[in-house]
CSV table of C-alpha atoms and ligand atoms in Angstrom, one decimal:
chain,number,residue,atom,x,y,z
A,30,MET,CA,28.1,7.2,3.1
A,31,ALA,CA,24.9,5.6,4.2
A,32,GLN,CA,23.2,3.3,1.7
A,33,SER,CA,19.8,4.3,0.5
A,34,LYS,CA,16.9,1.9,1.2
A,35,ARG,CA,15.4,-0.3,-1.4
A,36,ALA,CA,11.6,-0.5,-1.6
A,37,ILE,CA,8.9,-2.5,-3.4
A,38,VAL,CA,5.4,-0.9,-3.7
A,39,THR,CA,2.4,-2.8,-5.2
A,40,GLY,CA,-0.2,-0.8,-7.2
A,41,GLY,CA,2.2,2.2,-7.8
A,42,THR,CA,0.7,3.8,-10.9
A,43,ARG,CA,-1.9,6.1,-9.5
A,44,GLY,CA,-3.7,7.4,-6.3
A,45,ILE,CA,-2.1,6.5,-2.9
A,46,GLY,CA,0.4,4.0,-4.4
A,47,ARG,CA,1.8,6.7,-6.7
A,48,ALA,CA,2.2,9.2,-3.9
A,49,ILE,CA,4.0,6.5,-1.8
A,50,VAL,CA,6.4,5.8,-4.6
A,51,LYS,CA,7.2,9.5,-5.0
A,52,GLU,CA,7.4,10.1,-1.3
A,53,LEU,CA,9.8,7.2,-0.7
A,54,ALA,CA,11.9,8.2,-3.8
A,55,SER,CA,12.3,11.9,-2.9
A,56,ARG,CA,12.6,11.9,0.9
A,57,SER,CA,16.2,12.2,2.1
A,58,CYS,CA,17.7,10.8,5.3
A,59,CYS,CA,21.2,11.0,6.7
A,60,GLY,CA,22.5,12.8,3.7
A,61,VAL,CA,21.3,10.3,1.1
A,62,LEU,CA,18.0,9.9,-0.7
A,63,PHE,CA,15.8,7.6,1.2
A,64,SER,CA,14.9,5.0,-1.3
A,65,ASP,CA,15.3,3.3,-4.7
A,66,VAL,CA,11.9,2.0,-5.7
A,67,ALA,CA,10.4,-0.9,-7.7
A,68,PHE,CA,6.7,-0.6,-8.2
A,69,VAL,CA,4.3,-3.2,-9.4
A,70,TYR,CA,1.5,-2.3,-11.8
A,71,ASN,CA,-1.1,-4.1,-13.8
A,72,SER,CA,-2.3,-1.3,-16.1
A,73,CYS,CA,-1.5,2.2,-17.4
A,74,GLU,CA,1.8,2.0,-19.3
A,75,GLU,CA,1.8,5.8,-19.7
A,76,CYS,CA,1.7,6.3,-15.9
A,77,VAL,CA,5.1,4.6,-15.7
A,78,GLU,CA,6.7,7.4,-17.8
A,79,GLU,CA,4.8,10.1,-16.0
A,80,ILE,CA,6.1,8.9,-12.7
A,81,ARG,CA,9.7,8.8,-14.0
A,82,GLN,CA,9.2,12.5,-15.1
A,83,GLU,CA,7.7,13.5,-11.8
A,84,ILE,CA,10.7,12.0,-9.8
A,85,LYS,CA,13.3,14.2,-11.3
A,86,SER,CA,16.2,13.1,-9.0
A,87,PRO,CA,18.9,11.5,-11.0
A,88,GLU,CA,20.2,9.6,-8.0
A,89,THR,CA,17.0,7.7,-7.4
A,90,ARG,CA,16.4,4.5,-9.3
A,91,ILE,CA,12.9,3.7,-10.3
A,92,PHE,CA,11.8,0.4,-11.8
A,93,ALA,CA,8.3,-0.5,-13.0
A,94,LEU,CA,7.3,-4.2,-13.0
A,95,LYS,CA,4.1,-5.4,-14.6
A,96,ALA,CA,2.3,-8.1,-12.6
A,97,ASP,CA,-1.0,-9.1,-11.2
A,98,ALA,CA,-0.6,-8.7,-7.4
A,99,SER,CA,-3.2,-11.4,-6.7
A,100,SER,CA,-1.0,-14.1,-8.4
A,101,TYR,CA,1.5,-15.9,-6.1
A,102,GLU,CA,3.6,-16.9,-9.1
A,103,ASP,CA,3.7,-13.3,-10.4
A,104,ALA,CA,4.7,-12.1,-6.9
A,105,GLU,CA,7.6,-14.5,-6.6
A,106,ALA,CA,8.9,-13.6,-10.1
A,107,THR,CA,8.4,-9.9,-9.5
A,108,VAL,CA,10.2,-9.8,-6.1
A,109,ALA,CA,13.1,-11.8,-7.6
A,110,GLU,CA,13.4,-9.3,-10.4
A,111,ALA,CA,13.0,-6.3,-8.1
A,112,ILE,CA,15.8,-7.7,-5.8
A,113,GLN,CA,18.1,-8.3,-8.7
A,114,LYS,CA,17.5,-4.8,-10.0
A,115,LEU,CA,17.6,-3.0,-6.6
A,116,GLY,CA,20.3,-5.2,-5.1
A,117,GLY,CA,18.0,-6.3,-2.2
A,118,VAL,CA,14.9,-5.3,-0.5
A,119,ASP,CA,14.4,-3.3,2.8
A,120,ILE,CA,10.8,-2.0,2.4
A,121,LEU,CA,7.6,-3.5,1.2
A,122,VAL,CA,4.4,-1.5,0.9
A,123,ASN,CA,1.3,-3.7,0.0
A,124,ASN,CA,-0.9,-1.0,-1.5
A,125,ALA,CA,-2.7,-2.7,-4.5
A,126,GLY,CA,-6.5,-2.7,-4.0
A,127,ILE,CA,-9.8,-2.7,-5.8
A,128,THR,CA,-13.4,-2.5,-5.0
A,129,ARG,CA,-16.5,-4.4,-6.4
A,130,ASP,CA,-19.3,-3.0,-4.3
A,131,ASN,CA,-22.7,-4.6,-4.1
A,132,LEU,CA,-25.2,-5.3,-1.3
A,133,LEU,CA,-24.7,-8.7,0.1
A,134,LEU,CA,-28.0,-10.0,-1.3
A,135,ARG,CA,-26.7,-9.3,-4.8
A,136,MET,CA,-22.9,-9.9,-4.3
A,137,THR,CA,-21.7,-12.7,-6.5
A,138,PRO,CA,-19.0,-15.2,-5.4
A,139,GLU,CA,-16.8,-13.7,-8.2
A,140,GLU,CA,-17.2,-10.2,-6.7
A,141,PHE,CA,-16.3,-11.5,-3.3
A,142,ASP,CA,-13.3,-13.6,-4.4
A,143,THR,CA,-11.8,-11.0,-6.8
A,144,VAL,CA,-11.6,-8.4,-4.0
A,145,ILE,CA,-10.2,-10.9,-1.5
A,146,ASN,CA,-7.7,-12.0,-4.0
A,147,VAL,CA,-6.4,-8.6,-5.0
A,148,ASN,CA,-6.6,-6.9,-1.7
A,149,LEU,CA,-5.7,-9.6,0.9
A,150,ARG,CA,-4.1,-12.6,-1.0
A,151,SER,CA,-1.6,-10.1,-2.6
A,152,VAL,CA,-0.4,-9.1,0.9
A,153,TYR,CA,0.4,-12.7,1.7
A,154,ASN,CA,2.0,-13.2,-1.8
A,155,TYR,CA,4.4,-10.3,-1.5
A,156,THR,CA,5.2,-10.7,2.2
A,157,ARG,CA,6.0,-14.3,1.6
A,158,ALA,CA,8.1,-13.5,-1.3
A,159,VAL,CA,10.3,-10.8,0.5
A,160,ILE,CA,10.4,-12.3,4.1
A,161,ARG,CA,13.4,-14.6,3.6
A,162,HIS,CA,15.5,-11.8,2.3
A,163,MET,CA,14.5,-9.5,5.2
A,164,ILE,CA,15.1,-12.3,7.8
A,165,LYS,CA,18.6,-12.9,6.4
A,166,GLN,CA,19.5,-9.3,6.6
A,167,ARG,CA,17.8,-8.9,10.0
A,168,TYR,CA,16.0,-5.7,8.7
A,169,GLY,CA,12.8,-5.0,7.1
A,170,ARG,CA,9.8,-2.6,7.0
A,171,ILE,CA,6.5,-3.8,5.8
A,172,VAL,CA,3.4,-1.5,5.6
A,173,ASN,CA,0.0,-2.7,4.5
A,174,ILE,CA,-2.7,-0.4,3.4
A,175,SER,CA,-5.9,-1.4,5.1
A,176,SER,CA,-9.0,1.0,5.4
A,177,VAL,CA,-11.3,2.5,8.0
A,178,VAL,CA,-13.9,0.3,6.3
A,179,GLY,CA,-12.0,-2.7,7.7
A,180,LEU,CA,-12.5,-1.3,11.2
A,181,ILE,CA,-16.1,0.0,11.0
A,182,GLY,CA,-17.7,-1.8,8.0
A,183,ASN,CA,-19.7,-0.2,5.2
A,184,PRO,CA,-23.0,-1.2,3.5
A,185,GLY,CA,-22.3,-2.5,0.1
A,186,GLN,CA,-18.6,-3.4,0.9
A,187,ALA,CA,-18.7,-6.7,2.7
A,188,ASN,CA,-16.0,-8.1,0.4
A,189,TYR,CA,-13.8,-5.0,0.7
A,190,ALA,CA,-14.3,-4.7,4.5
A,191,ALA,CA,-13.5,-8.4,4.9
A,192,SER,CA,-10.3,-7.9,2.9
A,193,LYS,CA,-9.2,-4.8,4.8
A,194,ALA,CA,-10.1,-6.4,8.3
A,195,GLY,CA,-8.1,-9.5,7.1
A,196,ILE,CA,-5.1,-7.3,6.5
A,197,ILE,CA,-5.2,-6.1,10.1
A,198,GLY,CA,-5.1,-9.6,11.5
A,199,PHE,CA,-2.4,-10.6,9.0
A,200,THR,CA,-0.3,-7.5,10.0
A,201,LYS,CA,-0.5,-8.2,13.7
A,202,SER,CA,0.5,-11.9,13.2
A,203,ALA,CA,3.4,-11.1,11.0
A,204,ALA,CA,4.5,-8.4,13.3
A,205,ARG,CA,4.7,-11.0,16.2
A,206,GLU,CA,6.4,-13.6,14.0
A,207,PHE,CA,9.1,-11.4,12.7
A,208,ALA,CA,9.8,-8.9,15.5
A,209,SER,CA,12.8,-10.8,16.8
A,210,ARG,CA,14.3,-10.5,13.3
A,211,GLY,CA,14.4,-6.7,13.1
A,212,ILE,CA,11.3,-6.5,10.9
A,213,THR,CA,8.4,-4.3,11.7
A,214,VAL,CA,5.0,-4.9,10.2
A,215,ASN,CA,2.3,-2.2,10.4
A,216,ALA,CA,-0.9,-1.2,8.7
A,217,VAL,CA,-2.2,2.2,7.6
A,218,ALA,CA,-6.0,2.7,7.6
A,219,PRO,CA,-6.9,5.6,5.3
A,220,GLY,CA,-10.4,7.2,5.6
A,221,PHE,CA,-11.8,8.7,2.4
A,222,ILE,CA,-8.9,9.8,0.2
A,223,ASP,CA,-9.4,11.8,-3.0
A,224,THR,CA,-8.4,9.2,-5.7
A,225,GLU,CA,-10.1,7.4,-8.7
A,226,MET,CA,-11.5,5.0,-6.1
A,227,THR,CA,-13.6,7.8,-4.4
A,228,ARG,CA,-14.3,9.8,-7.6
A,229,GLN,CA,-17.2,7.5,-8.3
A,230,LEU,CA,-19.2,9.4,-5.5
A,231,ASN,CA,-21.5,12.1,-6.7
A,232,GLU,CA,-21.4,15.7,-5.3
A,233,LYS,CA,-24.2,15.0,-2.7
A,234,GLN,CA,-22.5,11.8,-1.4
A,235,ARG,CA,-19.2,13.7,-1.2
A,236,GLU,CA,-20.8,16.6,0.9
A,237,THR,CA,-22.5,14.1,3.3
A,238,LEU,CA,-19.2,12.3,3.7
A,239,ILE,CA,-17.3,15.5,4.5
A,240,GLN,CA,-19.9,16.5,7.1
A,241,ASN,CA,-18.9,13.3,9.0
A,242,ILE,CA,-15.2,13.9,8.9
A,243,PRO,CA,-14.0,16.0,11.9
A,244,LEU,CA,-11.3,17.6,9.8
A,245,LYS,CA,-13.9,18.5,7.2
A,246,ARG,CA,-12.2,17.4,4.0
A,247,LEU,CA,-11.3,14.2,2.1
A,248,GLY,CA,-7.6,13.2,2.6
A,249,THR,CA,-5.0,13.5,-0.1
A,250,PRO,CA,-2.8,10.6,-1.3
A,251,GLU,CA,0.1,12.5,0.2
A,252,ASP,CA,-1.5,12.6,3.6
A,253,VAL,CA,-1.2,8.8,3.5
A,254,ALA,CA,2.1,8.6,1.8
A,255,ARG,CA,3.9,10.7,4.5
A,256,VAL,CA,2.7,8.3,7.2
A,257,VAL,CA,3.8,5.3,5.2
A,258,ALA,CA,7.3,6.8,4.7
A,259,PHE,CA,7.5,7.5,8.5
A,260,LEU,CA,6.7,3.8,9.3
A,261,CYS,CA,9.4,2.8,6.8
A,262,SER,CA,12.0,5.1,8.3
A,263,ASP,CA,14.3,4.3,11.2
A,264,ASP,CA,12.4,6.9,13.3
A,265,ALA,CA,9.6,4.2,13.5
A,266,GLU,CA,12.0,1.3,14.6
A,267,TYR,CA,10.0,0.8,17.9
A,268,ILE,CA,6.5,0.7,16.3
A,269,THR,CA,5.2,-2.7,15.1
A,270,GLY,CA,1.8,-4.5,14.8
A,271,GLN,CA,0.0,-1.1,14.8
A,272,VAL,CA,-2.9,0.2,12.6
A,273,ILE,CA,-2.4,3.9,12.1
A,274,ASN,CA,-5.6,5.7,11.0
A,275,VAL,CA,-5.2,8.5,8.4
A,276,ASP,CA,-8.8,9.6,8.3
A,277,GLY,CA,-9.3,13.2,9.4
A,278,GLY,CA,-10.6,11.9,12.7
A,279,MET,CA,-13.4,9.7,11.3
A,280,VAL,CA,-12.6,6.7,13.7
A,281,MET,CA,-11.3,7.4,17.2
A,282,SER,CA,-10.6,4.4,19.4
B,329,NAD,P1,-6.7,3.5,-7.0
B,329,NAD,O1,-7.8,2.6,-7.7
B,329,NAD,O2,-6.4,4.8,-7.5
B,329,NAD,O3,-5.2,2.7,-7.2
B,329,NAD,C1,-5.1,1.3,-7.0
B,329,NAD,C2,-3.8,0.8,-7.6
B,329,NAD,O4,-3.7,-0.6,-7.4
B,329,NAD,C3,-3.6,1.1,-9.0
B,329,NAD,O5,-2.3,1.5,-9.2
B,329,NAD,C4,-4.0,-0.2,-9.7
B,329,NAD,O6,-3.2,-0.4,-10.9
B,329,NAD,C5,-3.4,-1.2,-8.6
B,329,NAD,N1,-3.9,-2.5,-8.8
B,329,NAD,C6,-5.3,-2.9,-8.7
B,329,NAD,N2,-5.4,-4.2,-9.0
B,329,NAD,C7,-4.2,-4.7,-9.2
B,329,NAD,C8,-3.6,-6.0,-9.4
B,329,NAD,N3,-4.4,-7.1,-9.5
B,329,NAD,N4,-2.3,-6.2,-9.5
B,329,NAD,C9,-1.5,-5.1,-9.3
B,329,NAD,N5,-1.9,-3.8,-9.1
B,329,NAD,C10,-3.2,-3.7,-9.0
B,329,NAD,O7,-6.9,3.4,-5.5
B,329,NAD,P2,-6.3,4.2,-4.3
B,329,NAD,O8,-7.4,5.0,-3.8
B,329,NAD,O9,-5.0,4.8,-4.6
B,329,NAD,O10,-6.1,2.9,-3.3
B,329,NAD,C11,-4.9,2.4,-2.9
B,329,NAD,C12,-5.0,1.5,-1.7
B,329,NAD,O11,-5.6,2.3,-0.6
B,329,NAD,C13,-6.0,0.4,-2.0
B,329,NAD,O12,-5.6,-0.8,-1.2
B,329,NAD,C14,-7.3,0.9,-1.3
B,329,NAD,O13,-8.1,-0.2,-0.9
B,329,NAD,C15,-6.7,1.7,-0.2
B,329,NAD,N6,-7.6,2.6,0.4
B,329,NAD,C16,-8.1,3.7,-0.4
B,329,NAD,C17,-9.0,4.6,0.2
B,329,NAD,C18,-9.6,5.8,-0.7
B,329,NAD,O14,-10.4,6.5,-0.2
B,329,NAD,N7,-9.1,6.0,-1.9
B,329,NAD,C19,-9.4,4.6,1.5
B,329,NAD,C20,-8.9,3.5,2.3
B,329,NAD,C21,-8.0,2.6,1.6
């Protein structure tokens, strides 16, 4: 029987990360469930139990590991623990992310650095921590969650846009470095997805936003999770270094 894959997802307690954990854990492929999953979280203990309840399949193993994704030391320790619990690692999804919006004239160094550290530095931390294992087994799938804001910018989000554009450069460089080792590295750039992150918008802002989306709705976390799961699957073995937009048509290149 084929072995199921082993995945690490950062920021798995809610929103897009939670949908990714559920999608990877409940998809089946070649007669076996697609993946056992270890997800990294930094808050919301009750979410961990909710996720276990939501993934009812007894065959899937789910582990929750508490860590700050922006810490290199935490990443090394967390990945070591995840590998020990899962028995290895085949998939890494770098999803953890935050916003600290402010117009540049008012943006503090702390607001800039915090966003860069959680959104971009974490991608380096976790990629660095898994990559030797993936090289040794000559197999790996890495998917980094960027944003349309990293492609087109957004007033008040210079820190966030810089972190998300940085993820794209990182993805392409890593894809080139590891292609010969059987490891693919891709990015997904969501548009506006209905999560806690976008619930800060008022009704008027939401309506204006929707008018600018050709498919005329916000995305769902599941819209993103399905594309991530595809990029993690063997069906995507000839795709690397790409940025896949999941944005209802907002950005067309
Ligand atoms: P969310 O705020 O609902 O979830 C973010 C997750 O990251 C949470 O689980 C949180 O606990 C975790 N996290 C935050 N800081 C962390 C840290 N220091 N260490 C470990 N975990 C941490 O946001 P979301 O909308 O689900 O966003 C998920 C990803 O998708 C982010 O990278 C975000 O930038 C990106 N994204 C979101 C949208 C959107 O419209 N919601 C659009 C484009 C990109």
